[in-house]
PDB file with one MODEL, atoms N, CA, C and O in Angstrom:
MODEL        1
ATOM      1  N   LEU A   1      17.122  -1.449  -7.785  1.00  0.00           N
ATOM      2  CA  LEU A   1      18.249  -2.365  -7.800  1.00  0.00           C
ATOM      3  C   LEU A   1      18.566  -2.773  -6.361  1.00  0.00           C
ATOM      4  O   LEU A   1      18.696  -1.928  -5.476  1.00  0.00           O
ATOM      5  N   LEU A   2      18.685  -4.051  -6.151  1.00  0.00           N
ATOM      6  CA  LEU A   2      18.966  -4.580  -4.813  1.00  0.00           C
ATOM      7  C   LEU A   2      20.468  -4.616  -4.543  1.00  0.00           C
ATOM      8  O   LEU A   2      21.259  -4.772  -5.473  1.00  0.00           O
ATOM      9  N   PRO A   3      20.869  -4.473  -3.280  1.00  0.00           N
ATOM     10  CA  PRO A   3      22.284  -4.602  -2.949  1.00  0.00           C
ATOM     11  C   PRO A   3      22.821  -5.977  -3.367  1.00  0.00           C
ATOM     12  O   PRO A   3      22.075  -6.955  -3.404  1.00  0.00           O
ATOM     13  N   ALA A   4      24.088  -6.039  -3.672  1.00  0.00           N
ATOM     14  CA  ALA A   4      24.703  -7.260  -4.199  1.00  0.00           C
ATOM     15  C   ALA A   4      24.561  -8.466  -3.267  1.00  0.00           C
ATOM     16  O   ALA A   4      24.474  -9.600  -3.740  1.00  0.00           O
ATOM     17  N   LEU A   5      24.535  -8.244  -1.975  1.00  0.00           N
ATOM     18  CA  LEU A   5      24.481  -9.363  -1.024  1.00  0.00           C
ATOM     19  C   LEU A   5      23.060  -9.842  -0.721  1.00  0.00           C
ATOM     20  O   LEU A   5      22.887 -10.801   0.031  1.00  0.00           O
ATOM     21  N   THR A   6      22.050  -9.200  -1.284  1.00  0.00           N
ATOM     22  CA  THR A   6      20.665  -9.551  -0.990  1.00  0.00           C
ATOM     23  C   THR A   6      20.346 -11.020  -1.257  1.00  0.00           C
ATOM     24  O   THR A   6      19.747 -11.656  -0.390  1.00  0.00           O
ATOM     25  N   PRO A   7      20.712 -11.600  -2.408  1.00  0.00           N
ATOM     26  CA  PRO A   7      20.390 -13.019  -2.620  1.00  0.00           C
ATOM     27  C   PRO A   7      21.018 -13.939  -1.577  1.00  0.00           C
ATOM     28  O   PRO A   7      20.423 -14.946  -1.196  1.00  0.00           O
ATOM     29  N   PHE A   8      22.206 -13.597  -1.121  1.00  0.00           N
ATOM     30  CA  PHE A   8      22.877 -14.406  -0.107  1.00  0.00           C
ATOM     31  C   PHE A   8      22.151 -14.286   1.239  1.00  0.00           C
ATOM     32  O   PHE A   8      22.016 -15.274   1.961  1.00  0.00           O
ATOM     33  N   ARG A   9      21.690 -13.088   1.571  1.00  0.00           N
ATOM     34  CA  ARG A   9      20.939 -12.868   2.809  1.00  0.00           C
ATOM     35  C   ARG A   9      19.612 -13.628   2.749  1.00  0.00           C
ATOM     36  O   ARG A   9      19.212 -14.255   3.729  1.00  0.00           O
ATOM     37  N   SER A  10      18.930 -13.573   1.602  1.00  0.00           N
ATOM     38  CA  SER A  10      17.664 -14.291   1.433  1.00  0.00           C
ATOM     39  C   SER A  10      17.875 -15.791   1.624  1.00  0.00           C
ATOM     40  O   SER A  10      17.109 -16.449   2.328  1.00  0.00           O
ATOM     41  N   ARG A  11      18.895 -16.312   1.005  1.00  0.00           N
ATOM     42  CA  ARG A  11      19.208 -17.738   1.100  1.00  0.00           C
ATOM     43  C   ARG A  11      19.507 -18.130   2.551  1.00  0.00           C
ATOM     44  O   ARG A  11      19.048 -19.167   3.030  1.00  0.00           O
ATOM     45  N   ASP A  12      20.273 -17.296   3.236  1.00  0.00           N
ATOM     46  CA  ASP A  12      20.615 -17.572   4.635  1.00  0.00           C
ATOM     47  C   ASP A  12      19.359 -17.566   5.505  1.00  0.00           C
ATOM     48  O   ASP A  12      19.210 -18.424   6.376  1.00  0.00           O
ATOM     49  N   LEU A  13      18.463 -16.618   5.284  1.00  0.00           N
ATOM     50  CA  LEU A  13      17.221 -16.557   6.053  1.00  0.00           C
ATOM     51  C   LEU A  13      16.351 -17.789   5.798  1.00  0.00           C
ATOM     52  O   LEU A  13      15.712 -18.296   6.720  1.00  0.00           O
ATOM     53  N   ARG A  14      16.321 -18.272   4.559  1.00  0.00           N
ATOM     54  CA  ARG A  14      15.537 -19.473   4.249  1.00  0.00           C
ATOM     55  C   ARG A  14      16.147 -20.703   4.902  1.00  0.00           C
ATOM     56  O   ARG A  14      15.423 -21.539   5.441  1.00  0.00           O
ATOM     57  N   ARG A  15      17.451 -20.824   4.862  1.00  0.00           N
ATOM     58  CA  ARG A  15      18.128 -21.987   5.450  1.00  0.00           C
ATOM     59  C   ARG A  15      18.021 -22.028   6.967  1.00  0.00           C
ATOM     60  O   ARG A  15      18.026 -23.103   7.566  1.00  0.00           O
ATOM     61  N   ASN A  16      17.925 -20.868   7.582  1.00  0.00           N
ATOM     62  CA  ASN A  16      17.888 -20.778   9.048  1.00  0.00           C
ATOM     63  C   ASN A  16      16.519 -20.303   9.538  1.00  0.00           C
ATOM     64  O   ASN A  16      16.427 -19.486  10.454  1.00  0.00           O
ATOM     65  N   ALA A  17      15.483 -20.813   8.932  1.00  0.00           N
ATOM     66  CA  ALA A  17      14.122 -20.414   9.303  1.00  0.00           C
ATOM     67  C   ALA A  17      13.826 -20.793  10.749  1.00  0.00           C
ATOM     68  O   ALA A  17      14.301 -21.811  11.253  1.00  0.00           O
ATOM     69  N   THR A  18      13.038 -19.956  11.398  1.00  0.00           N
ATOM     70  CA  THR A  18      12.615 -20.249  12.766  1.00  0.00           C
ATOM     71  C   THR A  18      11.515 -21.311  12.728  1.00  0.00           C
ATOM     72  O   THR A  18      10.926 -21.566  11.677  1.00  0.00           O
ATOM     73  N   GLU A  19      11.248 -21.920  13.867  1.00  0.00           N
ATOM     74  CA  GLU A  19      10.187 -22.927  13.935  1.00  0.00           C
ATOM     75  C   GLU A  19       8.826 -22.345  13.534  1.00  0.00           C
ATOM     76  O   GLU A  19       8.098 -22.988  12.778  1.00  0.00           O
ATOM     77  N   PRO A  20       8.456 -21.140  14.019  1.00  0.00           N
ATOM     78  CA  PRO A  20       7.178 -20.574  13.573  1.00  0.00           C
ATOM     79  C   PRO A  20       7.123 -20.351  12.052  1.00  0.00           C
ATOM     80  O   PRO A  20       6.074 -20.541  11.437  1.00  0.00           O
ATOM     81  N   GLU A  21       8.240 -19.952  11.454  1.00  0.00           N
ATOM     82  CA  GLU A  21       8.270 -19.780   9.994  1.00  0.00           C
ATOM     83  C   GLU A  21       8.098 -21.113   9.281  1.00  0.00           C
ATOM     84  O   GLU A  21       7.380 -21.196   8.285  1.00  0.00           O
ATOM     85  N   LYS A  22       8.750 -22.150   9.780  1.00  0.00           N
ATOM     86  CA  LYS A  22       8.610 -23.476   9.173  1.00  0.00           C
ATOM     87  C   LYS A  22       7.163 -23.960   9.272  1.00  0.00           C
ATOM     88  O   LYS A  22       6.617 -24.516   8.320  1.00  0.00           O
ATOM     89  N   HIS A  23       6.559 -23.741  10.429  1.00  0.00           N
ATOM     90  CA  HIS A  23       5.176 -24.152  10.638  1.00  0.00           C
ATOM     91  C   HIS A  23       4.245 -23.400   9.673  1.00  0.00           C
ATOM     92  O   HIS A  23       3.366 -24.006   9.059  1.00  0.00           O
ATOM     93  N   MET A  24       4.438 -22.097   9.545  1.00  0.00           N
ATOM     94  CA  MET A  24       3.602 -21.294   8.648  1.00  0.00           C
ATOM     95  C   MET A  24       3.795 -21.725   7.196  1.00  0.00           C
ATOM     96  O   MET A  24       2.833 -21.766   6.429  1.00  0.00           O
ATOM     97  N   ARG A  25       4.996 -22.036   6.823  1.00  0.00           N
ATOM     98  CA  ARG A  25       5.267 -22.481   5.456  1.00  0.00           C
ATOM     99  C   ARG A  25       4.482 -23.754   5.139  1.00  0.00           C
ATOM    100  O   ARG A  25       3.859 -23.861   4.082  1.00  0.00           O
ATOM    101  N   ARG A  26       4.517 -24.713   6.061  1.00  0.00           N
ATOM    102  CA  ARG A  26       3.752 -25.955   5.872  1.00  0.00           C
ATOM    103  C   ARG A  26       2.254 -25.673   5.837  1.00  0.00           C
ATOM    104  O   ARG A  26       1.529 -26.240   5.019  1.00  0.00           O
ATOM    105  N   ALA A  27       1.792 -24.794   6.730  1.00  0.00           N
ATOM    106  CA  ALA A  27       0.362 -24.476   6.797  1.00  0.00           C
ATOM    107  C   ALA A  27      -0.118 -23.796   5.513  1.00  0.00           C
ATOM    108  O   ALA A  27      -1.197 -24.113   5.012  1.00  0.00           O
ATOM    109  N   LEU A  28       0.670 -22.872   4.983  1.00  0.00           N
ATOM    110  CA  LEU A  28       0.292 -22.190   3.745  1.00  0.00           C
ATOM    111  C   LEU A  28       0.239 -23.169   2.576  1.00  0.00           C
ATOM    112  O   LEU A  28      -0.689 -23.125   1.768  1.00  0.00           O
ATOM    113  N   ARG A  29       1.218 -24.039   2.487  1.00  0.00           N
ATOM    114  CA  ARG A  29       1.239 -25.024   1.402  1.00  0.00           C
ATOM    115  C   ARG A  29       0.064 -25.984   1.506  1.00  0.00           C
ATOM    116  O   ARG A  29      -0.498 -26.395   0.491  1.00  0.00           O
ATOM    117  N   SER A  30      -0.306 -26.340   2.727  1.00  0.00           N
ATOM    118  CA  SER A  30      -1.412 -27.267   2.935  1.00  0.00           C
ATOM    119  C   SER A  30      -2.759 -26.595   2.662  1.00  0.00           C
ATOM    120  O   SER A  30      -3.612 -27.163   1.981  1.00  0.00           O
ATOM    121  N   ALA A  31      -2.947 -25.395   3.189  1.00  0.00           N
ATOM    122  CA  ALA A  31      -4.226 -24.703   3.075  1.00  0.00           C
ATOM    123  C   ALA A  31      -4.457 -24.102   1.693  1.00  0.00           C
ATOM    124  O   ALA A  31      -5.594 -24.044   1.225  1.00  0.00           O
ATOM    125  N   PHE A  32      -3.397 -23.659   1.041  1.00  0.00           N
ATOM    126  CA  PHE A  32      -3.517 -22.983  -0.252  1.00  0.00           C
ATOM    127  C   PHE A  32      -2.526 -23.579  -1.255  1.00  0.00           C
ATOM    128  O   PHE A  32      -1.589 -22.898  -1.672  1.00  0.00           O
ATOM    129  N   PRO A  33      -2.720 -24.834  -1.644  1.00  0.00           N
ATOM    130  CA  PRO A  33      -1.737 -25.488  -2.525  1.00  0.00           C
ATOM    131  C   PRO A  33      -1.562 -24.801  -3.883  1.00  0.00           C
ATOM    132  O   PRO A  33      -0.503 -24.913  -4.500  1.00  0.00           O
ATOM    133  N   GLU A  34      -2.591 -24.096  -4.348  1.00  0.00           N
ATOM    134  CA  GLU A  34      -2.491 -23.425  -5.647  1.00  0.00           C
ATOM    135  C   GLU A  34      -1.857 -22.039  -5.550  1.00  0.00           C
ATOM    136  O   GLU A  34      -1.447 -21.475  -6.564  1.00  0.00           O
ATOM    137  N   ALA A  35      -1.773 -21.495  -4.355  1.00  0.00           N
ATOM    138  CA  ALA A  35      -1.196 -20.158  -4.170  1.00  0.00           C
ATOM    139  C   ALA A  35       0.323 -20.221  -4.282  1.00  0.00           C
ATOM    140  O   ALA A  35       0.948 -21.221  -3.928  1.00  0.00           O
ATOM    141  N   LYS A  36       0.890 -19.156  -4.771  1.00  0.00           N
ATOM    142  CA  LYS A  36       2.342 -19.092  -4.908  1.00  0.00           C
ATOM    143  C   LYS A  36       2.896 -18.092  -3.895  1.00  0.00           C
ATOM    144  O   LYS A  36       3.039 -16.901  -4.173  1.00  0.00           O
ATOM    145  N   PHE A  37       3.201 -18.618  -2.717  1.00  0.00           N
ATOM    146  CA  PHE A  37       3.847 -17.806  -1.691  1.00  0.00           C
ATOM    147  C   PHE A  37       5.339 -18.025  -1.782  1.00  0.00           C
ATOM    148  O   PHE A  37       5.805 -19.165  -1.796  1.00  0.00           O
ATOM    149  N   ARG A  38       6.089 -16.944  -1.844  1.00  0.00           N
ATOM    150  CA  ARG A  38       7.539 -17.029  -1.785  1.00  0.00           C
ATOM    151  C   ARG A  38       7.962 -16.778  -0.345  1.00  0.00           C
ATOM    152  O   ARG A  38       7.269 -16.097   0.411  1.00  0.00           O
ATOM    153  N   PHE A  39       9.104 -17.336   0.019  1.00  0.00           N
ATOM    154  CA  PHE A  39       9.598 -17.302   1.386  1.00  0.00           C
ATOM    155  C   PHE A  39      10.868 -16.467   1.446  1.00  0.00           C
ATOM    156  O   PHE A  39      11.781 -16.662   0.643  1.00  0.00           O
ATOM    157  N   GLN A  40      10.929 -15.530   2.400  1.00  0.00           N
ATOM    158  CA  GLN A  40      12.068 -14.621   2.584  1.00  0.00           C
ATOM    159  C   GLN A  40      12.361 -13.857   1.286  1.00  0.00           C
ATOM    160  O   GLN A  40      13.394 -14.041   0.643  1.00  0.00           O
ATOM    161  N   VAL A  41      11.414 -13.003   0.939  1.00  0.00           N
ATOM    162  CA  VAL A  41      11.463 -12.237  -0.306  1.00  0.00           C
ATOM    163  C   VAL A  41      11.992 -10.834  -0.026  1.00  0.00           C
ATOM    164  O   VAL A  41      11.473 -10.146   0.853  1.00  0.00           O
ATOM    165  N   PRO A  42      13.014 -10.401  -0.758  1.00  0.00           N
ATOM    166  CA  PRO A  42      13.481  -9.024  -0.569  1.00  0.00           C
ATOM    167  C   PRO A  42      12.459  -8.033  -1.113  1.00  0.00           C
ATOM    168  O   PRO A  42      12.024  -8.136  -2.260  1.00  0.00           O
ATOM    169  N   LEU A  43      12.082  -7.071  -0.269  1.00  0.00           N
ATOM    170  CA  LEU A  43      11.215  -5.962  -0.660  1.00  0.00           C
ATOM    171  C   LEU A  43      11.898  -4.691  -0.177  1.00  0.00           C
ATOM    172  O   LEU A  43      11.846  -4.362   1.008  1.00  0.00           O
ATOM    173  N   GLY A  44      12.528  -3.990  -1.084  1.00  0.00           N
ATOM    174  CA  GLY A  44      13.292  -2.813  -0.688  1.00  0.00           C
ATOM    175  C   GLY A  44      14.375  -3.216   0.287  1.00  0.00           C
ATOM    176  O   GLY A  44      15.114  -4.166   0.031  1.00  0.00           O
ATOM    177  N   PRO A  45      14.485  -2.506   1.410  1.00  0.00           N
ATOM    178  CA  PRO A  45      15.527  -2.832   2.391  1.00  0.00           C
ATOM    179  C   PRO A  45      15.135  -3.966   3.342  1.00  0.00           C
ATOM    180  O   PRO A  45      15.895  -4.301   4.251  1.00  0.00           O
ATOM    181  N   TYR A  46      13.966  -4.551   3.140  1.00  0.00           N
ATOM    182  CA  TYR A  46      13.449  -5.562   4.049  1.00  0.00           C
ATOM    183  C   TYR A  46      13.362  -6.925   3.373  1.00  0.00           C
ATOM    184  O   TYR A  46      13.473  -7.036   2.152  1.00  0.00           O
ATOM    185  N   HIS A  47      13.164  -7.948   4.177  1.00  0.00           N
ATOM    186  CA  HIS A  47      12.865  -9.294   3.685  1.00  0.00           C
ATOM    187  C   HIS A  47      11.510  -9.683   4.277  1.00  0.00           C
ATOM    188  O   HIS A  47      11.346  -9.730   5.496  1.00  0.00           O
ATOM    189  N   ALA A  48      10.549  -9.959   3.408  1.00  0.00           N
ATOM    190  CA  ALA A  48       9.232 -10.402   3.865  1.00  0.00           C
ATOM    191  C   ALA A  48       9.299 -11.898   4.128  1.00  0.00           C
ATOM    192  O   ALA A  48       9.842 -12.650   3.320  1.00  0.00           O
ATOM    193  N   ASP A  49       8.751 -12.326   5.250  1.00  0.00           N
ATOM    194  CA  ASP A  49       8.770 -13.755   5.561  1.00  0.00           C
ATOM    195  C   ASP A  49       8.044 -14.547   4.478  1.00  0.00           C
ATOM    196  O   ASP A  49       8.567 -15.546   3.983  1.00  0.00           O
ATOM    197  N   PHE A  50       6.849 -14.109   4.111  1.00  0.00           N
ATOM    198  CA  PHE A  50       6.073 -14.759   3.053  1.00  0.00           C
ATOM    199  C   PHE A  50       5.454 -13.680   2.188  1.00  0.00           C
ATOM    200  O   PHE A  50       4.986 -12.660   2.693  1.00  0.00           O
ATOM    201  N   CYS A  51       5.452 -13.904   0.890  1.00  0.00           N
ATOM    202  CA  CYS A  51       4.908 -12.916  -0.029  1.00  0.00           C
ATOM    203  C   CYS A  51       4.218 -13.610  -1.193  1.00  0.00           C
ATOM    204  O   CYS A  51       4.764 -14.528  -1.806  1.00  0.00           O
ATOM    205  N   SER A  52       3.010 -13.152  -1.480  1.00  0.00           N
ATOM    206  CA  SER A  52       2.313 -13.571  -2.691  1.00  0.00           C
ATOM    207  C   SER A  52       2.209 -12.326  -3.561  1.00  0.00           C
ATOM    208  O   SER A  52       1.435 -11.414  -3.270  1.00  0.00           O
ATOM    209  N   HIS A  53       2.998 -12.299  -4.634  1.00  0.00           N
ATOM    210  CA  HIS A  53       2.967 -11.131  -5.513  1.00  0.00           C
ATOM    211  C   HIS A  53       1.610 -11.014  -6.199  1.00  0.00           C
ATOM    212  O   HIS A  53       1.100  -9.908  -6.378  1.00  0.00           O
ATOM    213  N   ALA A  54       1.019 -12.152  -6.586  1.00  0.00           N
ATOM    214  CA  ALA A  54      -0.274 -12.136  -7.278  1.00  0.00           C
ATOM    215  C   ALA A  54      -1.369 -11.546  -6.399  1.00  0.00           C
ATOM    216  O   ALA A  54      -2.201 -10.775  -6.879  1.00  0.00           O
ATOM    217  N   ALA A  55      -1.375 -11.902  -5.113  1.00  0.00           N
ATOM    218  CA  ALA A  55      -2.391 -11.408  -4.181  1.00  0.00           C
ATOM    219  C   ALA A  55      -1.983 -10.087  -3.532  1.00  0.00           C
ATOM    220  O   ALA A  55      -2.776  -9.479  -2.812  1.00  0.00           O
ATOM    221  N   ARG A  56      -0.742  -9.635  -3.785  1.00  0.00           N
ATOM    222  CA  ARG A  56      -0.199  -8.422  -3.158  1.00  0.00           C
ATOM    223  C   ARG A  56      -0.337  -8.521  -1.639  1.00  0.00           C
ATOM    224  O   ARG A  56      -0.791  -7.592  -0.970  1.00  0.00           O
ATOM    225  N   LEU A  57       0.074  -9.688  -1.118  1.00  0.00           N
ATOM    226  CA  LEU A  57      -0.060  -9.988   0.302  1.00  0.00           C
ATOM    227  C   LEU A  57       1.287 -10.373   0.890  1.00  0.00           C
ATOM    228  O   LEU A  57       2.021 -11.176   0.314  1.00  0.00           O
ATOM    229  N   VAL A  58       1.606  -9.796   2.043  1.00  0.00           N
ATOM    230  CA  VAL A  58       2.821 -10.120   2.790  1.00  0.00           C
ATOM    231  C   VAL A  58       2.403 -10.625   4.164  1.00  0.00           C
ATOM    232  O   VAL A  58       1.535 -10.043   4.815  1.00  0.00           O
ATOM    233  N   ILE A  59       3.028 -11.711   4.596  1.00  0.00           N
ATOM    234  CA  ILE A  59       2.794 -12.254   5.929  1.00  0.00           C
ATOM    235  C   ILE A  59       4.123 -12.232   6.666  1.00  0.00           C
ATOM    236  O   ILE A  59       5.118 -12.792   6.205  1.00  0.00           O
ATOM    237  N   GLU A  60       4.121 -11.575   7.821  1.00  0.00           N
ATOM    238  CA  GLU A  60       5.305 -11.510   8.667  1.00  0.00           C
ATOM    239  C   GLU A  60       5.057 -12.329   9.921  1.00  0.00           C
ATOM    240  O   GLU A  60       3.993 -12.225  10.532  1.00  0.00           O
ATOM    241  N   ILE A  61       6.016 -13.131  10.304  1.00  0.00           N
ATOM    242  CA  ILE A  61       5.947 -13.912  11.537  1.00  0.00           C
ATOM    243  C   ILE A  61       6.809 -13.170  12.560  1.00  0.00           C
ATOM    244  O   ILE A  61       8.037 -13.251  12.525  1.00  0.00           O
ATOM    245  N   ASP A  62       6.163 -12.461  13.455  1.00  0.00           N
ATOM    246  CA  ASP A  62       6.884 -11.664  14.446  1.00  0.00           C
ATOM    247  C   ASP A  62       7.042 -12.457  15.736  1.00  0.00           C
ATOM    248  O   ASP A  62       6.097 -12.625  16.506  1.00  0.00           O
ATOM    249  N   GLY A  63       8.252 -12.936  15.946  1.00  0.00           N
ATOM    250  CA  GLY A  63       8.552 -13.694  17.163  1.00  0.00           C
ATOM    251  C   GLY A  63       9.540 -12.939  18.012  1.00  0.00           C
ATOM    252  O   GLY A  63       9.511 -11.710  18.074  1.00  0.00           O
ATOM    253  N   ALA A  64      10.407 -13.666  18.661  1.00  0.00           N
ATOM    254  CA  ALA A  64      11.381 -13.087  19.588  1.00  0.00           C
ATOM    255  C   ALA A  64      12.302 -12.076  18.909  1.00  0.00           C
ATOM    256  O   ALA A  64      12.750 -11.124  19.548  1.00  0.00           O
ATOM    257  N   THR A  65      12.589 -12.272  17.627  1.00  0.00           N
ATOM    258  CA  THR A  65      13.499 -11.349  16.947  1.00  0.00           C
ATOM    259  C   THR A  65      12.882  -9.966  16.759  1.00  0.00           C
ATOM    260  O   THR A  65      13.596  -8.998  16.501  1.00  0.00           O
ATOM    261  N   HIS A  66      11.558  -9.871  16.888  1.00  0.00           N
ATOM    262  CA  HIS A  66      10.881  -8.589  16.709  1.00  0.00           C
ATOM    263  C   HIS A  66      10.404  -7.985  18.026  1.00  0.00           C
ATOM    264  O   HIS A  66       9.769  -6.931  18.021  1.00  0.00           O
ATOM    265  N   ALA A  67      10.695  -8.623  19.138  1.00  0.00           N
ATOM    266  CA  ALA A  67      10.153  -8.208  20.432  1.00  0.00           C
ATOM    267  C   ALA A  67      10.518  -6.777  20.820  1.00  0.00           C
ATOM    268  O   ALA A  67       9.723  -6.094  21.466  1.00  0.00           O
ATOM    269  N   HIS A  68      11.682  -6.325  20.444  1.00  0.00           N
ATOM    270  CA  HIS A  68      12.132  -4.999  20.866  1.00  0.00           C
ATOM    271  C   HIS A  68      12.283  -4.040  19.686  1.00  0.00           C
ATOM    272  O   HIS A  68      12.989  -3.037  19.786  1.00  0.00           O
ATOM    273  N   SER A  69      11.633  -4.343  18.588  1.00  0.00           N
ATOM    274  CA  SER A  69      11.835  -3.513  17.398  1.00  0.00           C
ATOM    275  C   SER A  69      10.523  -2.965  16.846  1.00  0.00           C
ATOM    276  O   SER A  69      10.283  -3.008  15.639  1.00  0.00           O
ATOM    277  N   VAL A  70       9.671  -2.448  17.739  1.00  0.00           N
ATOM    278  CA  VAL A  70       8.358  -1.942  17.333  1.00  0.00           C
ATOM    279  C   VAL A  70       8.500  -0.817  16.311  1.00  0.00           C
ATOM    280  O   VAL A  70       7.762  -0.787  15.326  1.00  0.00           O
ATOM    281  N   THR A  71       9.425   0.098  16.525  1.00  0.00           N
ATOM    282  CA  THR A  71       9.602   1.227  15.614  1.00  0.00           C
ATOM    283  C   THR A  71      10.034   0.758  14.233  1.00  0.00           C
ATOM    284  O   THR A  71       9.497   1.228  13.230  1.00  0.00           O
ATOM    285  N   SER A  72      10.992  -0.157  14.163  1.00  0.00           N
ATOM    286  CA  SER A  72      11.431  -0.637  12.853  1.00  0.00           C
ATOM    287  C   SER A  72      10.359  -1.503  12.197  1.00  0.00           C
ATOM    288  O   SER A  72      10.248  -1.513  10.971  1.00  0.00           O
ATOM    289  N   ASP A  73       9.564  -2.233  12.993  1.00  0.00           N
ATOM    290  CA  ASP A  73       8.449  -3.004  12.433  1.00  0.00           C
ATOM    291  C   ASP A  73       7.412  -2.070  11.815  1.00  0.00           C
ATOM    292  O   ASP A  73       6.854  -2.368  10.759  1.00  0.00           O
ATOM    293  N   GLU A  74       7.157  -0.952  12.469  1.00  0.00           N
ATOM    294  CA  GLU A  74       6.203   0.019  11.927  1.00  0.00           C
ATOM    295  C   GLU A  74       6.724   0.614  10.623  1.00  0.00           C
ATOM    296  O   GLU A  74       5.953   0.802   9.682  1.00  0.00           O
ATOM    297  N   ALA A  75       8.005   0.910  10.556  1.00  0.00           N
ATOM    298  CA  ALA A  75       8.604   1.437   9.327  1.00  0.00           C
ATOM    299  C   ALA A  75       8.516   0.410   8.202  1.00  0.00           C
ATOM    300  O   ALA A  75       8.221   0.753   7.057  1.00  0.00           O
ATOM    301  N   ARG A  76       8.775  -0.858   8.542  1.00  0.00           N
ATOM    302  CA  ARG A  76       8.665  -1.932   7.547  1.00  0.00           C
ATOM    303  C   ARG A  76       7.237  -2.034   7.024  1.00  0.00           C
ATOM    304  O   ARG A  76       7.021  -2.158   5.818  1.00  0.00           O
ATOM    305  N   THR A  77       6.271  -1.981   7.924  1.00  0.00           N
ATOM    306  CA  THR A  77       4.861  -2.063   7.524  1.00  0.00           C
ATOM    307  C   THR A  77       4.492  -0.897   6.607  1.00  0.00           C
ATOM    308  O   THR A  77       3.836  -1.104   5.587  1.00  0.00           O
ATOM    309  N   ARG A  78       4.900   0.308   6.951  1.00  0.00           N
ATOM    310  CA  ARG A  78       4.610   1.476   6.100  1.00  0.00           C
ATOM    311  C   ARG A  78       5.219   1.302   4.712  1.00  0.00           C
ATOM    312  O   ARG A  78       4.575   1.606   3.708  1.00  0.00           O
ATOM    313  N   PHE A  79       6.454   0.817   4.652  1.00  0.00           N
ATOM    314  CA  PHE A  79       7.115   0.616   3.358  1.00  0.00           C
ATOM    315  C   PHE A  79       6.359  -0.416   2.520  1.00  0.00           C
ATOM    316  O   PHE A  79       6.069  -0.180   1.347  1.00  0.00           O
ATOM    317  N   ILE A  80       6.043  -1.550   3.124  1.00  0.00           N
ATOM    318  CA  ILE A  80       5.365  -2.632   2.402  1.00  0.00           C
ATOM    319  C   ILE A  80       4.003  -2.171   1.893  1.00  0.00           C
ATOM    320  O   ILE A  80       3.631  -2.467   0.757  1.00  0.00           O
ATOM    321  N   GLU A  81       3.257  -1.445   2.732  1.00  0.00           N
ATOM    322  CA  GLU A  81       1.954  -0.936   2.310  1.00  0.00           C
ATOM    323  C   GLU A  81       2.090   0.104   1.208  1.00  0.00           C
ATOM    324  O   GLU A  81       1.259   0.153   0.302  1.00  0.00           O
ATOM    325  N   ALA A  82       3.118   0.932   1.270  1.00  0.00           N
ATOM    326  CA  ALA A  82       3.351   1.936   0.222  1.00  0.00           C
ATOM    327  C   ALA A  82       3.685   1.267  -1.120  1.00  0.00           C
ATOM    328  O   ALA A  82       3.475   1.858  -2.179  1.00  0.00           O
ATOM    329  N   GLU A  83       4.194   0.057  -1.068  1.00  0.00           N
ATOM    330  CA  GLU A  83       4.492  -0.697  -2.291  1.00  0.00           C
ATOM    331  C   GLU A  83       3.248  -1.407  -2.839  1.00  0.00           C
ATOM    332  O   GLU A  83       3.315  -2.073  -3.872  1.00  0.00           O
ATOM    333  N   GLY A  84       2.125  -1.265  -2.149  1.00  0.00           N
ATOM    334  CA  GLY A  84       0.872  -1.827  -2.636  1.00  0.00           C
ATOM    335  C   GLY A  84       0.525  -3.202  -2.088  1.00  0.00           C
ATOM    336  O   GLY A  84      -0.369  -3.870  -2.607  1.00  0.00           O
ATOM    337  N   TYR A  85       1.230  -3.631  -1.037  1.00  0.00           N
ATOM    338  CA  TYR A  85       0.953  -4.924  -0.424  1.00  0.00           C
ATOM    339  C   TYR A  85       0.103  -4.728   0.827  1.00  0.00           C
ATOM    340  O   TYR A  85       0.135  -3.673   1.461  1.00  0.00           O
ATOM    341  N   ARG A  86      -0.654  -5.764   1.164  1.00  0.00           N
ATOM    342  CA  ARG A  86      -1.417  -5.780   2.418  1.00  0.00           C
ATOM    343  C   ARG A  86      -0.681  -6.676   3.386  1.00  0.00           C
ATOM    344  O   ARG A  86      -1.124  -6.856   4.520  1.00  0.00           O
TER     345      ARG A  86
ENDMDL
END
């Protein structure tokens, strides 16, 4: 069960996407038009930038917001991989 504010956080992250996220979104849609990538998907306590549930694939765009959070990025990666995503 997700926290009550999760949908609002997801929506806010989508509305305020960074330029690299916007670029990746366009690139994914162009390169893989048949693939279903969701944007800013809640996975446990984290939000994945891009997620394909069918392919069990998560793509994270690590920019300036992740520059000083190596430890938390590693924890996020371990969690996502434990959930069966690459």
